Short mmCIF file of C-alpha atoms and ligand atoms in Angstrom, two decimals:
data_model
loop_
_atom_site.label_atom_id
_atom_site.label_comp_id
_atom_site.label_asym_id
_atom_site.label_seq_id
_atom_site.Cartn_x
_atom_site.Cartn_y
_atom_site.Cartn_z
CA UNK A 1 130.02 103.19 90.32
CA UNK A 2 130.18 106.31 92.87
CA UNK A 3 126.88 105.79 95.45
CA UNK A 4 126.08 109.66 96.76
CA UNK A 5 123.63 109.07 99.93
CA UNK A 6 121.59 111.73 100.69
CA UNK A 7 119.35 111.76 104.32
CA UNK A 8 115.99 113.28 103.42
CA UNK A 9 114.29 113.15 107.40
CA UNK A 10 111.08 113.80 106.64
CA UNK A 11 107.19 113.16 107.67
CA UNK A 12 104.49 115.70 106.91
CA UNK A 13 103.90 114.01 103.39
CA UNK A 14 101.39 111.16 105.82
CA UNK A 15 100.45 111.65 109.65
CA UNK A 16 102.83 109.16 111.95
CA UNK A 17 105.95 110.65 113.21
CA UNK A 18 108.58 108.66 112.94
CA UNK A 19 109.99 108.62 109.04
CA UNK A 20 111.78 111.30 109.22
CA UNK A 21 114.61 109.50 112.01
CA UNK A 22 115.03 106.92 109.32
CA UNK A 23 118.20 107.96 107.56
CA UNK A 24 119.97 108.42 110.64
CA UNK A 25 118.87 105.10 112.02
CA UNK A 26 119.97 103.18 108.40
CA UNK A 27 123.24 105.12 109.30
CA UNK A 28 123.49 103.90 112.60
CA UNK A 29 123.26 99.99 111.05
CA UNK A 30 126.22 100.38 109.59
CA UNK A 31 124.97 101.47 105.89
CA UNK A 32 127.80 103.02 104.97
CA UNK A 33 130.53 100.81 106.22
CA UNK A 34 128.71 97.66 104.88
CA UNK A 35 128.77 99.65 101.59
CA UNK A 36 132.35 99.97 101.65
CA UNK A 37 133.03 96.56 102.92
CA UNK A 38 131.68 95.34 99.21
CA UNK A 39 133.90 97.58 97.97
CA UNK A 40 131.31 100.32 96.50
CA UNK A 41 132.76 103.96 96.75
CA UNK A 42 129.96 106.28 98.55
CA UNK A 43 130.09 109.69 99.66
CA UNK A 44 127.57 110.23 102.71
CA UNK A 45 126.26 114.07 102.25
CA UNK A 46 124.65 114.24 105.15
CA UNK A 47 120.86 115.03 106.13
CA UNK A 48 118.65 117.78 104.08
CA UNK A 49 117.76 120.55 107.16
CA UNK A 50 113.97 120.07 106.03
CA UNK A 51 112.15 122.59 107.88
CA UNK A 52 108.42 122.75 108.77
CA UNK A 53 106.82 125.68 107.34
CA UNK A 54 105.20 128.07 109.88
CA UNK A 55 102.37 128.98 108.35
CA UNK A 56 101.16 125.66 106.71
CA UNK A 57 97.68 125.11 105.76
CA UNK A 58 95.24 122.80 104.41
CA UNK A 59 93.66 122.74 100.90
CA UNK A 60 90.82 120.90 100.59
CA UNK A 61 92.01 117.69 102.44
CA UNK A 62 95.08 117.91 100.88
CA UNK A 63 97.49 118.52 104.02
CA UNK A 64 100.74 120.70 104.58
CA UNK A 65 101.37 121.68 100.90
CA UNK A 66 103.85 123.77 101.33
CA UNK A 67 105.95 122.04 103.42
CA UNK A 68 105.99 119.02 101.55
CA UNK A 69 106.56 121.77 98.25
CA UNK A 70 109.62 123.33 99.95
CA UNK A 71 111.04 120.13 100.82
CA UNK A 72 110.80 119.13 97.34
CA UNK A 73 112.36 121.86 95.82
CA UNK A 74 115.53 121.27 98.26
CA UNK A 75 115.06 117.42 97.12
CA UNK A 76 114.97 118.28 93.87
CA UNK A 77 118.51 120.84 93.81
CA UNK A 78 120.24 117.95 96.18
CA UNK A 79 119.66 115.25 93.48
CA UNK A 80 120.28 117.22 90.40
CA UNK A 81 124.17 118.07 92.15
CA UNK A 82 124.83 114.91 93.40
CA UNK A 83 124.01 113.53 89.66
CA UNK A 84 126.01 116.41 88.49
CA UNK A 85 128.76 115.12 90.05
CA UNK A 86 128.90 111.57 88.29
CA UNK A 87 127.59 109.76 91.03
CA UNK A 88 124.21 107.14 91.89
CA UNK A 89 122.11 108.83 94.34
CA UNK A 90 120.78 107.13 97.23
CA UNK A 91 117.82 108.89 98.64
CA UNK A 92 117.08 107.71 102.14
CA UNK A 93 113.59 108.81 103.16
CA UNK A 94 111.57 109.92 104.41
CA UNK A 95 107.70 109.21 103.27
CA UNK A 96 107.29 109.05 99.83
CA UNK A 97 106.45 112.59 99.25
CA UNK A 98 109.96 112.59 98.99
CA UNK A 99 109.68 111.45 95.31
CA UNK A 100 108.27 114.57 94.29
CA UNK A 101 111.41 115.91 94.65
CA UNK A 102 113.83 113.38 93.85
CA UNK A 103 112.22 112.27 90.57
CA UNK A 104 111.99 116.34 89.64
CA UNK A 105 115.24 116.98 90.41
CA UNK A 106 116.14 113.43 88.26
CA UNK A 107 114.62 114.88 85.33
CA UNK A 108 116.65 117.95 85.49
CA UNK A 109 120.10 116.42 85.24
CA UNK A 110 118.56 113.68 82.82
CA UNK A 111 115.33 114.55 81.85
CA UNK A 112 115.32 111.18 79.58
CA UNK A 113 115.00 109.15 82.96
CA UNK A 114 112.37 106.55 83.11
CA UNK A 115 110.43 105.20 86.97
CA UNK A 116 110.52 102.00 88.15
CA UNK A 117 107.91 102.34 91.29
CA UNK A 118 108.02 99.53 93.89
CA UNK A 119 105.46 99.68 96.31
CA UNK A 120 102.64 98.08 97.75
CA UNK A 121 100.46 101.24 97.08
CA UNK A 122 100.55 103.57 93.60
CA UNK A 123 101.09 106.92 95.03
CA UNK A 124 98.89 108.21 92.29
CA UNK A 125 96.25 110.03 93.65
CA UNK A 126 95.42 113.43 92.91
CA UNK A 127 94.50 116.31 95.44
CA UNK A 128 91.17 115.56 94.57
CA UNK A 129 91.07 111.58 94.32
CA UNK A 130 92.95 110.75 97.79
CA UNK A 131 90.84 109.95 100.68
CA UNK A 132 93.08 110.62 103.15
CA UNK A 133 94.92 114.13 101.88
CA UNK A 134 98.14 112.97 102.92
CA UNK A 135 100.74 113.81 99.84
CA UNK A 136 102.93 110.48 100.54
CA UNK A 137 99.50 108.91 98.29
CA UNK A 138 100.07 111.25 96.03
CA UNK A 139 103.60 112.46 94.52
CA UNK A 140 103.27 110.26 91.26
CA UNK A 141 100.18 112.72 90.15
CA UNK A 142 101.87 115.82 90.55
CA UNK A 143 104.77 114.65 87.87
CA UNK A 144 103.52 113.16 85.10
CA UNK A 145 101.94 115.23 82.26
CA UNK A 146 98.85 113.40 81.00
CA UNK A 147 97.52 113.99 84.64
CA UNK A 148 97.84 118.01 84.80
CA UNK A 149 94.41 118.59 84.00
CA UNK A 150 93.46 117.31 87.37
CA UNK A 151 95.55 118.92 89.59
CA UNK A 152 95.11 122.13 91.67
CA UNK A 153 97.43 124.74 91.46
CA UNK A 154 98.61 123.88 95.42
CA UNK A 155 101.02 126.49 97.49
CA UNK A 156 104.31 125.63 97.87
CA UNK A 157 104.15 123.13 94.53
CA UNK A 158 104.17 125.93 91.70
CA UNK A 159 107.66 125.22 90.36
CA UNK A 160 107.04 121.26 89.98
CA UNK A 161 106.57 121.00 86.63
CA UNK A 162 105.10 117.97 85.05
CA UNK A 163 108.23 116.52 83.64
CA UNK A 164 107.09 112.38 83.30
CA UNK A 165 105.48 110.64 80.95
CA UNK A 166 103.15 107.96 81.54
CA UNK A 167 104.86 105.25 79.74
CA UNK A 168 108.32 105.77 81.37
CA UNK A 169 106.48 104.59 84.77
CA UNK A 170 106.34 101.03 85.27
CA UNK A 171 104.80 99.36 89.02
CA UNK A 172 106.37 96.26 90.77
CA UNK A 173 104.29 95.09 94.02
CA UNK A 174 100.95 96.93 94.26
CA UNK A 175 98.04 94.92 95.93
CA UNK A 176 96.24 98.37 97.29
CA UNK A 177 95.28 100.31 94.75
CA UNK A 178 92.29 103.33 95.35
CA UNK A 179 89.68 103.27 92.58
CA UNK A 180 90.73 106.44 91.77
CA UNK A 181 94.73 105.07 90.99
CA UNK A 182 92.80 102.12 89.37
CA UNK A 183 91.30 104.35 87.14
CA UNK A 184 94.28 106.18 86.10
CA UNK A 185 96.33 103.59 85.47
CA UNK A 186 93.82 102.33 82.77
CA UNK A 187 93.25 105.47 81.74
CA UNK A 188 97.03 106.37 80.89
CA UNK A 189 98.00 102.47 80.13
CA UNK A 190 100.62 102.27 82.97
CA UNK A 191 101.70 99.02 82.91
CA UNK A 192 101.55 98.15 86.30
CA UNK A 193 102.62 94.45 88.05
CA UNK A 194 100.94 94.13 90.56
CA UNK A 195 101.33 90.68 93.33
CA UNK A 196 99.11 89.34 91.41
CA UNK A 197 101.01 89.36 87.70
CA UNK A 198 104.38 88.74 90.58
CA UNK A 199 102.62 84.95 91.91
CA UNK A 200 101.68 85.03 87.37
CA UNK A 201 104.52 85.30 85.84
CA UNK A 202 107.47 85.38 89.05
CA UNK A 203 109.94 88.19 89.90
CA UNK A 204 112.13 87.35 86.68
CA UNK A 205 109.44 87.57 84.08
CA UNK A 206 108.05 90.84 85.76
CA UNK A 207 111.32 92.83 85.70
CA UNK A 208 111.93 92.22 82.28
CA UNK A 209 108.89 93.32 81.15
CA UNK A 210 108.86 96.31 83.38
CA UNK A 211 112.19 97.49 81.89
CA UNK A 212 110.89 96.36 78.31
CA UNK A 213 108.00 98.53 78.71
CA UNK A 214 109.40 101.83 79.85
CA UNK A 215 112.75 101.10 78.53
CA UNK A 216 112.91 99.39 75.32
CA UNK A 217 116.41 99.64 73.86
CA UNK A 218 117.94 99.45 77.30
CA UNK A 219 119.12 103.14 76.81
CA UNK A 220 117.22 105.25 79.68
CA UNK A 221 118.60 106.65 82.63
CA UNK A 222 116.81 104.42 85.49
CA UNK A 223 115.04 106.15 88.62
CA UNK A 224 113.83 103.37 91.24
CA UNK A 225 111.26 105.21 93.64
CA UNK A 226 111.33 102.00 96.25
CA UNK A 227 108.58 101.81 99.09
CA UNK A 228 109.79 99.39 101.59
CA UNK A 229 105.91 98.64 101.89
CA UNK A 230 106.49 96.77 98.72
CA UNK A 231 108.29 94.01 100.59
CA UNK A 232 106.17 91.92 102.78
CA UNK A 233 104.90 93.37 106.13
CA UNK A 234 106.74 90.31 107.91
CA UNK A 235 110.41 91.59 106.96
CA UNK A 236 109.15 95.42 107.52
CA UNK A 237 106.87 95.43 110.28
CA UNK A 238 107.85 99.18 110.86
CA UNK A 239 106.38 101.44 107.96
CA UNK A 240 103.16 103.67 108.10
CA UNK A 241 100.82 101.42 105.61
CA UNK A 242 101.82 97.46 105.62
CA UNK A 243 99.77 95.08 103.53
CA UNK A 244 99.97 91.41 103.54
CA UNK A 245 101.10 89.39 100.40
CA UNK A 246 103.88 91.18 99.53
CA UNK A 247 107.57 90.49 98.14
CA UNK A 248 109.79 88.38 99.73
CA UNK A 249 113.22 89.37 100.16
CA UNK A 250 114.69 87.44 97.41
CA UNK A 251 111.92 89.10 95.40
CA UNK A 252 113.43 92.24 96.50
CA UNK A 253 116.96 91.52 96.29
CA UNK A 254 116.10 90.23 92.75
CA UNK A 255 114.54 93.72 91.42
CA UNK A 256 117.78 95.40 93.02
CA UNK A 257 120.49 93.44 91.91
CA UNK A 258 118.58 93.69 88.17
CA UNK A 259 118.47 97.02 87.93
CA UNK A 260 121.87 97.51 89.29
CA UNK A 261 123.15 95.28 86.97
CA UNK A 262 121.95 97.51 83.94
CA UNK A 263 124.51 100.17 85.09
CA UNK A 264 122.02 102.74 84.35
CA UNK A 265 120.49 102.96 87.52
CA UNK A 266 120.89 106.64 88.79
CA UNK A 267 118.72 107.41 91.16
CA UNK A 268 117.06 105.01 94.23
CA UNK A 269 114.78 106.80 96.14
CA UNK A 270 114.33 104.64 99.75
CA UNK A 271 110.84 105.37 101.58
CA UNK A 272 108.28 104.66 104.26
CA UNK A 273 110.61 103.21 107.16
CA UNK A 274 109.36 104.39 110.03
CA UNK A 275 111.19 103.29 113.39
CA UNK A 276 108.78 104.66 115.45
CA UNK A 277 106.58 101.96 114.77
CA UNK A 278 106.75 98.63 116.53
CA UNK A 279 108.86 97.04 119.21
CA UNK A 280 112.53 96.93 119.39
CA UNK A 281 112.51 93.61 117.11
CA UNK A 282 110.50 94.80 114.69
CA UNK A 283 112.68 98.03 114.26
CA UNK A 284 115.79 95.70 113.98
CA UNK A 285 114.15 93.38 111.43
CA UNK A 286 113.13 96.69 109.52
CA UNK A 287 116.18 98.27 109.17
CA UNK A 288 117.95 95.02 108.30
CA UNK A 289 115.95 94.07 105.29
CA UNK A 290 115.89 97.60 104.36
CA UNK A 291 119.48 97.44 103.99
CA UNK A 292 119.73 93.89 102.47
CA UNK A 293 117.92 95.74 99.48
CA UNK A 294 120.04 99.07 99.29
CA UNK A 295 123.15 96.90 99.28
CA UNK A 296 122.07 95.46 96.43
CA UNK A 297 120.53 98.86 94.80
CA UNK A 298 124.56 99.89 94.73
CA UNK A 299 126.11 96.80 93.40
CA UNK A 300 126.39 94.07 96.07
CA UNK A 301 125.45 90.81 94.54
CA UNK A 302 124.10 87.09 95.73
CA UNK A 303 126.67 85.80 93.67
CA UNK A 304 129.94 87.52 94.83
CA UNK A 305 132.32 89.67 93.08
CA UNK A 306 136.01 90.46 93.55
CA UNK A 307 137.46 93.97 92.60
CA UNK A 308 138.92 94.58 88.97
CA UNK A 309 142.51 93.34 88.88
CA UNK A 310 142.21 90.74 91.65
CA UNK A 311 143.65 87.48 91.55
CA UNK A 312 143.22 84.60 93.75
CA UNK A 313 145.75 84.17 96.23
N1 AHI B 401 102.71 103.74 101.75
C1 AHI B 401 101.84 104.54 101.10
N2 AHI B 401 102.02 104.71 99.85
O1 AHI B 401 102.99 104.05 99.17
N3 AHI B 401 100.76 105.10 101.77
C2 AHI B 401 99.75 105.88 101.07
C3 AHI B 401 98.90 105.01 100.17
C4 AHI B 401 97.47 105.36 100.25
N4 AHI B 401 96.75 104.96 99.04
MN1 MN B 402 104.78 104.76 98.52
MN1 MN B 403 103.48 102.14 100.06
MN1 MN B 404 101.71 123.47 88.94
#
C-alpha cells in the first residue's frame, strides 16, 4: 500500500502555539525513512501553506472561524487528490480542527467512508455547546447530518457540508466527555468505548466491536481521526489537553496494526502534538510514541514481515 503524507501545520482550531511545528518535527525523527526502512512506499507532499486570515473574528465564543474554514477547505482538496491518486493518506496535524477537513475531503473521493475517532476527548461539541469556543472541541459536529439543526451558519464553514452519518462514527479512548457530547452521543446512539468499556472488555474486544458497529460486512472505506491525547499522558506529555488513564502503547499499537490490517484503511488523520509543550524529554518521548503508532497506521507490524517474493537466505 502507497502511504501519501501530507503536513497540515496548524493551531488556531485551540489557543497554545505550538501544533502547528508538529509535522516538521515528526519529519525531523526520521518518519519517513523509518517508513521506508519497513519497506512501505510513501510519497512526502510536503506542508499545506495554511495561512491566518486577516480579518478573523469571533462568533459567539466560537473563535477564528474562518481560518480554521479556509484551512479546511485546502484540507479537504489535499486529501481528496492524494486519495485520487491510489494512495493512504497520512495527515500529520495539526489540532484536530484539522478533521474537518480531512474527513470532508474523505467523503468526497469515497463518500461511503466510515470514522474510527481515537481520542481522549469527543470533539463533538457544537458552536453553541463548547465551553471553551475553540473548534479543535468541535469538528465532529460540523460533519455529521443528524446534528445540522444545531449548528450556526459560521463564516468561512459554508461549503462543509454535512456528509457523516452518525452510525459510521465509532470512539476508542474517551474519559472527558462535556455534558453536552454526553448528550449527543445518546441522543444519536454513537457507540462510543470509552477507558472505561477499554479496562471492560480490553483493546481486542473493543476494536472489533467498533469496526462491527460502523462497519458490518467489513466493506467501508476506513478514516482513523487519531488524537495522540488518546494514548496516555505519560508516553505524550506534549499535547494541548492530557488526561490520565489513557491507552498504553500496546493499546495503541493494537488499534493501528488492526485497522491496517483490514487494508481498507484510507485515511489517518494524526493530531494534537504539540512540541512546544514540555521539556526537551518530554518532546522526545512525544514524538517517539507518536511515531511508534503511525508506523503501524501504514503497515509495520509487532510480528515482522518480509517483502513478497523473499526467501530466507
Ligand atoms: N484534545 C482535545 N480534543 O480532542 N481538546 C478539546 C476537548 C475539549 N472538550
Ligand atoms: Mn481531538
Ligand atoms: Mn483530545
Ligand atoms: Mn453550513
Amino acid at each position: 500500500q502507497e502511504i501519501g503524507v501530507i503536513g497540515i501545520p496548524f493551531s488556531k482550531g485551540q489557543s497554545r502555539h505550538g501544533t502547528d511545528l508538529a509535522p516538521q518535527k515528526l519529519r525531523e525523527a526520521g518518519l519517513i525513512k523509518k517508513l521506508e526502512d519497513h519497506g512501505i512506499n510513501v510519497t512526502d507532499f510536503g506542508d499545506l501553506p495554511l495561512e491566518t486570515h486577516p480579518d478573523d473574528l469571533q462568533i459567539g465564543n466560537t473563535k477564528n472561524p474562518k481560518t480554521v474554514g479556509a484551512a479546511s477547505e485546502m484540507i479537504a482538496k489535499s486529501v481528496q487528490g492524494i486519495l485520487k491518486e491510489n494512495k493512504t493518506v497520512l495527515a500529520l496535524g495539526g489540532d484536530h480542527s484539522m478533521a474537518i477537513g480531512s474527513i470532508y475531503g474523505h467523503w468526497l473521493a469515497q463518500p461511503d467512508l466510515v470514522i474510527i475517532w481515537v481520542d481522549a476527548h469527543a470533539d463533538i461539541n457544537t458552536p453553541l455547546t463548547s465551553g471553551s469556543g475553540n473548534m479543535h472541541g468541535m469538528p465532529l459536529s460540523f460533519l455529521i447530518k443528524e446534528l445540522q439543526q444545531y449548528i450556526p451558519e459560521l463564516p468561512g464553514l459554508e461549503y462543509v457540508k454535512p456528509c457523516i452519518s452518525a452510525k459510521n462514527l465509532a470512539y476508542i479512548g474517551l474519559r472527558d466527555v462535556d455534558p453536552g457530547e454526553r448528550k449527543i452521543i445518546e441522543m444519536l446512539g454513537i457507540p462510543a468505548f470509552s477507558m472505561q468499556e477499554v479496562d471492560r472488555f480490553g483493546i481486542k474486544e473493543v476494536v472489533d466491536m467498533a469496526l462491527k458497529a460502523v462497519d458490518p460486512n467489513g466493506d467501508k472505506p476506513i478514516h482513523m481521526s487519531f488524537d495522540v491525547d488518546a494514548l496516555d499522558p505519560t508516553l505524550i506529555p506534549s499535547t494541548g489537553t492530557p488526561v490520565h488513564g489513557g491507552l498504553s502503547l500496546r493499546e495503541g499499537l493494537y488499534i493501528a496494526e488492526v485497522m491496517a490490517a483490514t487494508g481498507r484503511l484510507s485515511v489517518v488523520d494524526i493530531a494534537e502534538v504539540n512540541p512546544m509543550l514540555g521539556d526537551a524529554k518530554d518532546v522526545a518521548k512525544t514524538i517517539d510514541m507518536t511515531l511508534e503508532v503511525i508506523q503501524r497506521c501504514c503497515g509495520r507490524t509487532r510480528r515482522g514481515a518480509y517483502p513478497p517474493g523473499y526467501t530466507v537466505p
